[in-house]
Coordinates of C-alpha atoms and ligand atoms in Angstrom, one line a residue:
M143 CA 131.1 26.6 36.2
I144 CA 127.4 27.3 35.6
P145 CA 126.8 31.0 36.0
V146 CA 124.5 32.0 38.7
I147 CA 123.1 35.7 39.2
A148 CA 122.0 36.1 42.8
I149 CA 119.6 38.8 43.5
D150 CA 118.8 39.5 47.1
G151 CA 116.9 42.2 48.9
P152 CA 113.9 43.1 51.2
S153 CA 110.3 42.4 50.8
A154 CA 108.5 44.1 47.8
S155 CA 111.7 45.6 46.4
G156 CA 110.8 44.3 43.0
K157 CA 113.6 41.8 42.8
G158 CA 111.3 39.0 41.6
T159 CA 110.2 41.0 38.6
V160 CA 113.6 42.1 37.8
A161 CA 115.1 38.6 38.3
Q162 CA 112.5 36.9 36.0
I163 CA 113.0 39.4 33.2
V164 CA 116.8 39.0 33.4
A165 CA 116.4 35.2 33.4
T166 CA 114.1 35.4 30.3
K167 CA 116.6 37.8 28.5
L168 CA 119.6 35.6 29.1
G169 CA 117.7 32.3 28.6
F170 CA 118.6 31.2 32.2
H171 CA 116.6 29.3 34.6
Y172 CA 114.8 31.3 37.5
L173 CA 114.5 30.4 41.2
D174 CA 112.0 32.2 43.3
S175 CA 113.3 31.0 46.6
G176 CA 110.6 33.0 48.6
A177 CA 108.0 30.8 47.0
L178 CA 109.5 27.8 48.8
Y179 CA 109.2 29.5 52.2
R180 CA 105.7 30.5 51.2
I181 CA 104.9 26.8 50.4
V182 CA 106.1 25.7 53.8
A183 CA 104.0 28.5 55.4
F184 CA 100.9 27.5 53.4
A185 CA 101.2 23.8 54.3
I186 CA 101.5 24.8 58.0
Q187 CA 98.3 26.9 57.6
Q188 CA 96.4 24.1 55.9
E189 CA 97.4 21.7 58.6
G190 CA 96.4 24.2 61.3
M191 CA 99.8 23.6 62.9
D192 CA 101.6 25.8 65.5
E193 CA 104.2 27.9 63.7
A194 CA 106.7 27.3 66.5
D195 CA 106.3 23.5 66.6
E196 CA 109.6 22.6 64.9
T197 CA 109.2 18.8 65.4
R198 CA 105.9 18.7 63.5
I199 CA 107.1 21.2 61.0
N200 CA 110.1 18.9 60.2
Q201 CA 107.7 16.0 59.8
L202 CA 105.7 18.0 57.5
L203 CA 108.6 19.1 55.3
D204 CA 109.3 15.4 54.6
T205 CA 105.9 15.0 53.1
L206 CA 106.1 18.0 50.7
R207 CA 106.4 17.1 47.0
I208 CA 107.1 20.4 45.3
E209 CA 107.0 20.7 41.5
F210 CA 107.5 23.9 39.4
N211 CA 105.7 23.4 36.2
L212 CA 105.4 26.1 33.4
G213 CA 104.7 28.9 35.8
S214 CA 102.6 26.8 38.2
I215 CA 103.6 25.6 41.6
I216 CA 102.1 22.2 42.5
V217 CA 102.5 20.8 46.0
N218 CA 101.4 17.2 46.7
K219 CA 99.3 17.4 43.4
Q220 CA 97.6 20.6 44.6
D221 CA 98.0 23.8 42.6
V222 CA 99.1 26.4 45.1
T223 CA 100.4 29.1 42.6
E224 CA 97.8 31.8 43.7
S225 CA 97.2 30.7 47.4
I226 CA 100.8 31.2 48.5
R227 CA 100.7 34.8 47.4
S228 CA 98.5 36.0 50.1
E229 CA 99.9 38.6 52.7
E230 CA 99.0 36.1 55.4
C231 CA 101.1 33.5 53.8
G232 CA 104.1 36.0 53.3
K233 CA 104.0 37.0 56.9
L234 CA 104.0 33.4 58.1
A235 CA 106.7 32.5 55.6
S236 CA 109.0 35.2 57.2
K237 CA 108.5 33.6 60.5
V238 CA 109.1 30.0 59.5
A239 CA 112.1 31.2 57.5
A240 CA 113.8 31.9 60.8
L241 CA 113.8 28.1 61.7
R242 CA 117.2 26.5 61.0
S243 CA 115.7 23.1 60.2
V244 CA 113.4 24.7 57.5
R245 CA 116.3 26.5 55.9
Q246 CA 118.5 23.4 56.0
H247 CA 115.7 21.3 54.4
L248 CA 115.3 23.8 51.5
L249 CA 119.1 24.3 50.8
S250 CA 119.7 21.3 48.5
L251 CA 116.3 21.9 46.7
Q252 CA 117.4 25.4 45.9
Q253 CA 120.9 24.4 44.8
S254 CA 119.3 21.8 42.4
F255 CA 118.1 24.7 40.3
C256 CA 121.6 25.5 39.2
Q257 CA 121.6 24.0 35.8
T258 CA 122.9 24.9 32.3
P259 CA 123.0 27.4 30.8
G260 CA 122.6 29.4 34.0
L261 CA 120.4 30.6 36.8
V262 CA 119.0 33.8 38.2
A263 CA 118.0 33.2 41.8
D264 CA 116.1 35.7 44.0
G265 CA 115.7 35.8 47.7
R266 CA 117.4 36.9 50.9
D267 CA 120.5 34.7 51.1
M268 CA 121.2 33.7 47.6
G269 CA 124.5 35.4 47.4
T270 CA 125.5 34.9 51.1
V271 CA 124.6 31.2 51.7
V272 CA 122.9 29.2 48.9
F273 CA 125.2 30.3 45.9
P274 CA 128.2 32.0 47.4
Q275 CA 130.0 31.1 44.1
A276 CA 127.6 33.3 42.1
I277 CA 129.4 35.2 39.3
L278 CA 127.2 38.2 39.9
K279 CA 125.5 39.3 43.2
V280 CA 123.1 42.2 43.4
Y281 CA 121.5 43.6 46.5
L282 CA 118.3 45.3 45.2
T283 CA 116.3 47.5 47.4
A284 CA 114.0 50.6 47.5
S285 CA 112.7 52.8 50.3
A286 CA 110.2 51.4 52.6
N287 CA 107.5 53.9 51.3
V288 CA 108.2 53.0 47.6
R289 CA 108.0 49.3 48.4
A290 CA 104.6 49.8 50.3
E291 CA 103.3 51.6 47.3
R292 CA 104.6 48.9 44.9
R293 CA 102.9 46.2 46.9
Y294 CA 99.8 48.3 47.2
N295 CA 99.5 48.6 43.4
Q296 CA 100.3 45.0 42.9
L297 CA 97.4 43.9 45.2
I298 CA 94.9 46.5 43.9
S299 CA 95.7 45.4 40.2
K300 CA 94.8 41.8 41.3
G301 CA 91.4 43.1 42.7
I302 CA 92.6 42.6 46.3
S303 CA 91.8 45.5 48.7
A304 CA 94.7 46.9 50.6
N305 CA 95.6 49.7 53.1
I306 CA 98.9 51.4 52.4
M307 CA 99.6 52.2 56.1
V308 CA 99.1 48.6 57.0
L309 CA 101.3 47.4 54.2
L310 CA 104.0 49.9 55.4
Q311 CA 103.9 48.6 58.9
D312 CA 104.1 45.0 57.5
I313 CA 107.1 45.8 55.5
H314 CA 108.9 47.4 58.6
E315 CA 108.1 44.2 60.6
R316 CA 109.2 41.8 57.8
D317 CA 112.5 43.8 57.3
F318 CA 113.3 43.7 61.0
R319 CA 112.5 39.9 61.2
D320 CA 114.5 39.1 58.0
Q321 CA 117.5 41.3 59.0
T322 CA 117.8 40.2 62.8
R323 CA 117.3 36.5 62.6
L324 CA 120.2 34.3 63.5
E325 CA 119.9 31.9 60.5
S326 CA 120.9 33.4 57.2
P327 CA 119.8 37.0 57.9
L328 CA 119.0 39.4 55.0
K329 CA 122.3 41.3 54.4
Q330 CA 124.2 42.6 51.6
A331 CA 127.0 40.2 50.6
A332 CA 130.4 41.8 50.7
D333 CA 130.9 41.3 47.0
A334 CA 127.4 42.4 45.9
H335 CA 126.5 45.4 43.8
F336 CA 124.0 47.7 45.6
L337 CA 121.0 48.7 43.4
D338 CA 118.5 51.1 44.9
T339 CA 115.5 51.1 42.6
S340 CA 113.4 53.8 44.3
A341 CA 113.7 56.1 41.4
L342 CA 114.3 53.4 38.7
T343 CA 111.8 51.9 36.3
I344 CA 111.8 48.0 36.0
D345 CA 113.6 48.4 32.6
Q346 CA 116.3 50.5 34.1
A347 CA 116.9 48.0 36.9
V348 CA 116.9 45.1 34.5
N349 CA 119.4 47.0 32.2
Q350 CA 121.7 47.7 35.2
V351 CA 121.9 44.0 36.1
L352 CA 122.6 43.1 32.4
I353 CA 125.4 45.6 32.2
W354 CA 127.0 44.2 35.3
Y355 CA 126.5 40.6 34.1
S356 CA 128.1 41.3 30.7
A357 CA 131.1 42.9 32.4
V358 CA 131.8 39.7 34.5
S359 CA 130.8 37.1 31.9
K360 CA 133.4 38.1 29.3
Ligands
LIG644 O1 107.2 38.8 48.4 P1 108.2 39.1 49.4 O2 109.4 39.8 48.8 O3 107.8 39.8 50.6 O4 108.6 37.8 50.0 P2 109.2 36.5 49.3 O5 110.4 36.7 48.5 O6 108.1 35.8 48.6 O7 109.6 35.6 50.7 C1 108.7 35.3 51.7 C2 109.5 35.3 53.0 O8 110.3 34.2 52.9 C3 110.4 36.5 53.3 O9 109.8 37.4 54.0 C4 111.7 35.9 53.9 O10 111.5 35.9 55.3 C5 111.6 34.4 53.6 N1 112.8 34.1 52.6 C6 113.9 33.9 53.2 O11 114.1 33.8 54.4 N2 115.0 33.5 52.4 C7 114.9 33.4 51.1 N3 115.8 33.1 50.3 C8 113.7 34.0 50.5 C9 112.6 34.3 51.3

């Protein structure tokens, strides 16, 4: 069976950074499942559609041609790599991610990333729904204050102005929405390792995941 490492956790926990480094170190493929929900949100914004209009959103989903190409994300021939990273898009992504039809639509696309020699997948429901067979599941989190600070530094380093109190408020709202929705809510899988990175460096978090992986892959 192709090995999958599922890394789930709340917004701005740093799981994307950790997952990408782990994938590179192991020579595995990498799936940023949040990018898919952001792509849907971006398309809805571009079309000026109502975020609750499931019928139109379903029609829109059928028209999206998504390609991941050497670090770039191309949707219907448009490069959306940077545009989907806005806070606006993240917020809308968390709203449309609650729609059952959107999750259903993205399921097989996510599963198609599972290819040899292996996959590191990051998201909210990688270990619980998309890859329940994952050989290693990690629930990676950090305190809300630390996450707000990390998001703040990330935005500032990109030259985007930010307010830490607003970011903290957004993180609380996003956590609440992701954890309380009916469809695939964010929760720790019963067989997942818990990793609180509040006081860890990226390298320490990566090493911990690699240690767990080497223990199960023998
Ligand atoms: O960057 P951040 O961690 O805030 O979010 P992301 O990983 O880019 O995902 C954006 C939104 O998509 C999240 O707030 C979730 O609501 C949703 N999502 C999801 O429902 N399931 C996933 N597997 C990944 C993301």
